[in-house]
PDB file of C-alpha atoms in Angstrom:
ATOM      1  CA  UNK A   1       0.000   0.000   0.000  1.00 93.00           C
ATOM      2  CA  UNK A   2       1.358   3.068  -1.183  1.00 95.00           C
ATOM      3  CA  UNK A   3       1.725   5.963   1.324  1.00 97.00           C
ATOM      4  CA  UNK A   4       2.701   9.328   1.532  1.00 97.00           C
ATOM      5  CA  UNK A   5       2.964  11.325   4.352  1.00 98.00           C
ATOM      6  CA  UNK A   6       3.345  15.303   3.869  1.00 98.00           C
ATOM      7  CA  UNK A   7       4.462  17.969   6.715  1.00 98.00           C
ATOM      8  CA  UNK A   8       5.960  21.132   7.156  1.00 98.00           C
ATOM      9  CA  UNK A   9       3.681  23.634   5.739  1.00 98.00           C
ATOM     10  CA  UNK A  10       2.157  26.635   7.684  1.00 98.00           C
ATOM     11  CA  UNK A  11       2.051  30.417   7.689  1.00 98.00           C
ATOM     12  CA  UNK A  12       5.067  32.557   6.755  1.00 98.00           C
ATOM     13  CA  UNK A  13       5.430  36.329   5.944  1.00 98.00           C
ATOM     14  CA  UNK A  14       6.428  36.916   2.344  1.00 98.00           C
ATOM     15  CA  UNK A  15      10.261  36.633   1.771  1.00 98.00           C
ATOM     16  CA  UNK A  16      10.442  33.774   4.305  1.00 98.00           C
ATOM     17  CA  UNK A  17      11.252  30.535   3.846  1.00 98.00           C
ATOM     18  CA  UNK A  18       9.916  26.991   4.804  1.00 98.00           C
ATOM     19  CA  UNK A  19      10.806  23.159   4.345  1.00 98.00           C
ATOM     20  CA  UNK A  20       8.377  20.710   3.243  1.00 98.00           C
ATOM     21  CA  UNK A  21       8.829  17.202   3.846  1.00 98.00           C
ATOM     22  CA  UNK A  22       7.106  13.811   2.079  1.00 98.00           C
ATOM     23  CA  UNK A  23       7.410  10.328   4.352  1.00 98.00           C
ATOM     24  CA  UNK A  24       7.233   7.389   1.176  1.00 97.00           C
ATOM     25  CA  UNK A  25       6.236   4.054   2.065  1.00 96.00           C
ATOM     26  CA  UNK A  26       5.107   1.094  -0.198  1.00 95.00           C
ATOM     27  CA  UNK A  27       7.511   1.986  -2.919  1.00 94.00           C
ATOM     28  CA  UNK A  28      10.723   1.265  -4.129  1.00 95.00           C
ATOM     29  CA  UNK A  29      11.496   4.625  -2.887  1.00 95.00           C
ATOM     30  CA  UNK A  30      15.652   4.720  -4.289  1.00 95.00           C
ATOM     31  CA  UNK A  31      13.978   3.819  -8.389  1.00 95.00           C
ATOM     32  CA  UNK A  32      11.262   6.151  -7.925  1.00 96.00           C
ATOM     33  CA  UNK A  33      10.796   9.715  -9.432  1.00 97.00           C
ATOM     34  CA  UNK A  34       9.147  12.367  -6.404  1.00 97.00           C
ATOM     35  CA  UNK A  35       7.036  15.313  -7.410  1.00 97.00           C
ATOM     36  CA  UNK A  36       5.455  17.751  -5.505  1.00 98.00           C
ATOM     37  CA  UNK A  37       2.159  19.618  -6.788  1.00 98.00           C
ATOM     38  CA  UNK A  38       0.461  22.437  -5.089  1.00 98.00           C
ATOM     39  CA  UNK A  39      -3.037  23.456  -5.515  1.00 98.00           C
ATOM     40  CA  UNK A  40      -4.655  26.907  -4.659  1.00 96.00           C
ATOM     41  CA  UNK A  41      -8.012  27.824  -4.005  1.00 91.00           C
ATOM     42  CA  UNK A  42     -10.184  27.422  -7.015  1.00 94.00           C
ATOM     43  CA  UNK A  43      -6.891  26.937  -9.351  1.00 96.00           C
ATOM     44  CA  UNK A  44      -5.821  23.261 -10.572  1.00 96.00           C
ATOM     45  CA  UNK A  45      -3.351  21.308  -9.529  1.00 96.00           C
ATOM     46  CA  UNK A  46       0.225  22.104 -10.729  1.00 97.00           C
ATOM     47  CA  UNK A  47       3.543  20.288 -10.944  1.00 97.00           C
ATOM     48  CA  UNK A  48       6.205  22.298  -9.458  1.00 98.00           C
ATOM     49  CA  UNK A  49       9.221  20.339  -9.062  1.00 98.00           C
ATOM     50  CA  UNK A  50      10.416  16.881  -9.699  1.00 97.00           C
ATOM     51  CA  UNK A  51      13.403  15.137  -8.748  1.00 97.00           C
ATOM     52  CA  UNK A  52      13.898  11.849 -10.818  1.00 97.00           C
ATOM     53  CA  UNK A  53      15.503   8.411  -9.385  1.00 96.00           C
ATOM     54  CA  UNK A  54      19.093   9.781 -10.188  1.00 94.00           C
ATOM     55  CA  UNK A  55      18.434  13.746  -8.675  1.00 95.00           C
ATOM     56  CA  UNK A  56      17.719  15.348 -12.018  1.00 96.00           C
ATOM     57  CA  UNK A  57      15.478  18.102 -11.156  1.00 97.00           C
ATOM     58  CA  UNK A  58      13.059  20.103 -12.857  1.00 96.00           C
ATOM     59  CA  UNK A  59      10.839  23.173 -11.631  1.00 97.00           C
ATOM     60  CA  UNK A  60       7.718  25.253 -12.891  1.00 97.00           C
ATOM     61  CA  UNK A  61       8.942  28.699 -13.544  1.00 97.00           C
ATOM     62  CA  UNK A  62       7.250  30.380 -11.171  1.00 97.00           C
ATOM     63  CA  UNK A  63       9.551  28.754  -8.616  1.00 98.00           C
ATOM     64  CA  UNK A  64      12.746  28.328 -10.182  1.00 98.00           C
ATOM     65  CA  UNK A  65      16.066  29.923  -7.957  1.00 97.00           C
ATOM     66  CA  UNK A  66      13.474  29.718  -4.671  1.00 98.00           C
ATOM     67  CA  UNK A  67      12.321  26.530  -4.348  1.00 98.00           C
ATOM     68  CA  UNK A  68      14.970  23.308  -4.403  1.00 98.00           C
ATOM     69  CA  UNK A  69      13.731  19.496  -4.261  1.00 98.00           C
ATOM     70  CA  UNK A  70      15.953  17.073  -2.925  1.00 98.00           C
ATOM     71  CA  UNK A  71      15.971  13.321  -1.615  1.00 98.00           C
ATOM     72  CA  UNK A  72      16.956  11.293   0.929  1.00 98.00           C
ATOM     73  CA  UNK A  73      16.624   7.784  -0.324  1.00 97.00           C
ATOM     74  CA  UNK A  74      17.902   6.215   3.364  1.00 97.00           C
ATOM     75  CA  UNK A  75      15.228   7.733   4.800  1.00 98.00           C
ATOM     76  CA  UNK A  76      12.576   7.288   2.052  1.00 98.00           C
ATOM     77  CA  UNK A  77      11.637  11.351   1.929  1.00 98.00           C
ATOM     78  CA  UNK A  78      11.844  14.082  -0.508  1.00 98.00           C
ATOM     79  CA  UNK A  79      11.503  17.556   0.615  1.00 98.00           C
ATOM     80  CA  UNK A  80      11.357  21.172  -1.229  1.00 98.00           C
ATOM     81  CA  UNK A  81      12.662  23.955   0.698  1.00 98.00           C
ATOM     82  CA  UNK A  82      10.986  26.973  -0.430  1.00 98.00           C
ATOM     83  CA  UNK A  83      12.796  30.325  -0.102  1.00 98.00           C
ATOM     84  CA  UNK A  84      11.606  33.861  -0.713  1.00 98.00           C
ATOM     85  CA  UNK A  85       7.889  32.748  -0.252  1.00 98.00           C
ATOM     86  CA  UNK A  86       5.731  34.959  -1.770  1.00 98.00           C
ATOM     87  CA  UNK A  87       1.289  35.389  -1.231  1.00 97.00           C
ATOM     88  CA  UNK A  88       0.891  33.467  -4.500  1.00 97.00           C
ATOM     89  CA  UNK A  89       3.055  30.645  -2.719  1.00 98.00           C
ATOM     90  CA  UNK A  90      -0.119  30.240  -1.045  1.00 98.00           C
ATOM     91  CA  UNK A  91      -1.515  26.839  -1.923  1.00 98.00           C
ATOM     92  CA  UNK A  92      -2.076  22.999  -0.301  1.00 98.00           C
ATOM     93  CA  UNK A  93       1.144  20.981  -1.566  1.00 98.00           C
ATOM     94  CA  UNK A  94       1.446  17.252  -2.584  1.00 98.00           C
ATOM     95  CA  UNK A  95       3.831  14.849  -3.172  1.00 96.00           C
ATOM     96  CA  UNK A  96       3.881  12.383  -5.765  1.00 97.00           C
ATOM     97  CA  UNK A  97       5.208   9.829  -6.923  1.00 97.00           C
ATOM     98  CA  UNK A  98       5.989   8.342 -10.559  1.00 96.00           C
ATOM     99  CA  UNK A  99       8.544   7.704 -13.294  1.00 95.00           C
ATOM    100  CA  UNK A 100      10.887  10.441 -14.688  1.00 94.00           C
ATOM    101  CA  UNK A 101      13.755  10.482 -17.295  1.00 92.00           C
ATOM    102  CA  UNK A 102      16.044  13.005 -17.782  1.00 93.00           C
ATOM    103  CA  UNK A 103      16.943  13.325 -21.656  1.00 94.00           C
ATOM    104  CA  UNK A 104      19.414  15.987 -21.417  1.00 91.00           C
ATOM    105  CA  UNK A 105      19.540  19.749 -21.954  1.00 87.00           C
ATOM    106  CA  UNK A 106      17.064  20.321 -18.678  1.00 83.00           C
ATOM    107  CA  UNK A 107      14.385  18.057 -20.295  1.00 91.00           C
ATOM    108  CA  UNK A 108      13.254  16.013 -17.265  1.00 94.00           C
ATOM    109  CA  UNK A 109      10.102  14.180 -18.076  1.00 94.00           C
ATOM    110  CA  UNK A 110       7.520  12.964 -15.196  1.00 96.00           C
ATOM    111  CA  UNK A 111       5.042  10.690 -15.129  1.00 95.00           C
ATOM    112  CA  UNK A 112       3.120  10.720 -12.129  1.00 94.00           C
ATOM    113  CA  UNK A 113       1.002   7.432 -10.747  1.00 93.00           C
ATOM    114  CA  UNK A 114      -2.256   8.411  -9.142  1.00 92.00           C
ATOM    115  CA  UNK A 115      -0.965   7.843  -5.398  1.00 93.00           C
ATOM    116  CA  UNK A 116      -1.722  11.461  -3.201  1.00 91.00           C
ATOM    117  CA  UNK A 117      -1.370  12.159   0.798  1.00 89.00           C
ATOM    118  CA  UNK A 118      -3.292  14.574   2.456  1.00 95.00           C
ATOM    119  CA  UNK A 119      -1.416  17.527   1.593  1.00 97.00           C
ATOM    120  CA  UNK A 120      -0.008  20.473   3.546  1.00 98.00           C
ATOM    121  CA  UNK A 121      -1.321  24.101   3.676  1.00 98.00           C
ATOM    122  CA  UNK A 122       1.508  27.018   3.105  1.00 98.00           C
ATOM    123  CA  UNK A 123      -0.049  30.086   3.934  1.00 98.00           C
ATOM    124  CA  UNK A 124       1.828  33.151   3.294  1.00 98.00           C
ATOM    125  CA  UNK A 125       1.319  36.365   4.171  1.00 97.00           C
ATOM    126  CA  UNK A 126       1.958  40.036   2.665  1.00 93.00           C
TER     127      UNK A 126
END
């Protein structure tokens, strides 16, 4: 049974900073690809940032040079730190979990399976 377990999130002023983590179980964790989506109120879902099985990493441009994935595959968690926060930050995030390939030249490709946690709320504040 697949499982993931996200934490972290909460209120912040804009310019802060916070670190989201995503507990994996039910997976081969070290061949998987990790993505985390965020969703705001009455906007869809969006991918914004993957890390594939060998750390390739990809963002959305909205977050690229604040937010940074990263793994720890002995612990079975992915996190994004999120810097320089800013109010349209504001959304519940996901993790994910999937297939990715990295072909080169920044084109990291994800495929993600249909496996969600709860979520986290980041809340941030002008």
């Amino acid at each position: 049974q697949v499982q993931l377990v996200e934490s972290g999130g909460g209120l912040v002023q804009a310019g802060g900073s916070l670190r989201l983590s995503c507990a994996a179980s039910g997976i081969f964790f070290s061949a998987n690809a990790m993505g985390w989506y965020r969703q705001a109120p009455e906007k869809q879902r969006e991918l914004v940032a993957v890390i594939t099985s060998g750390s390739s990493t990809k963002y959305v441009d909205s977050v690229k040079g604040r937010f940074t994935i990263s793994r720890d595959n002995a612990k079975n968690t992915v996190y994004l730190q999120m810097n320089s926060l800013k109010p349209e930050d504001t959304a519940v995030y996901y993790c994910n979990t999937g297939r990715g390939s990295d072909y080169g030249g920044g084109n990291v490709v994800y495929y993600g399976m249909p496996y969600w946690g709860k979520g986290t709320l980041v809340t941030v504040s002008s």
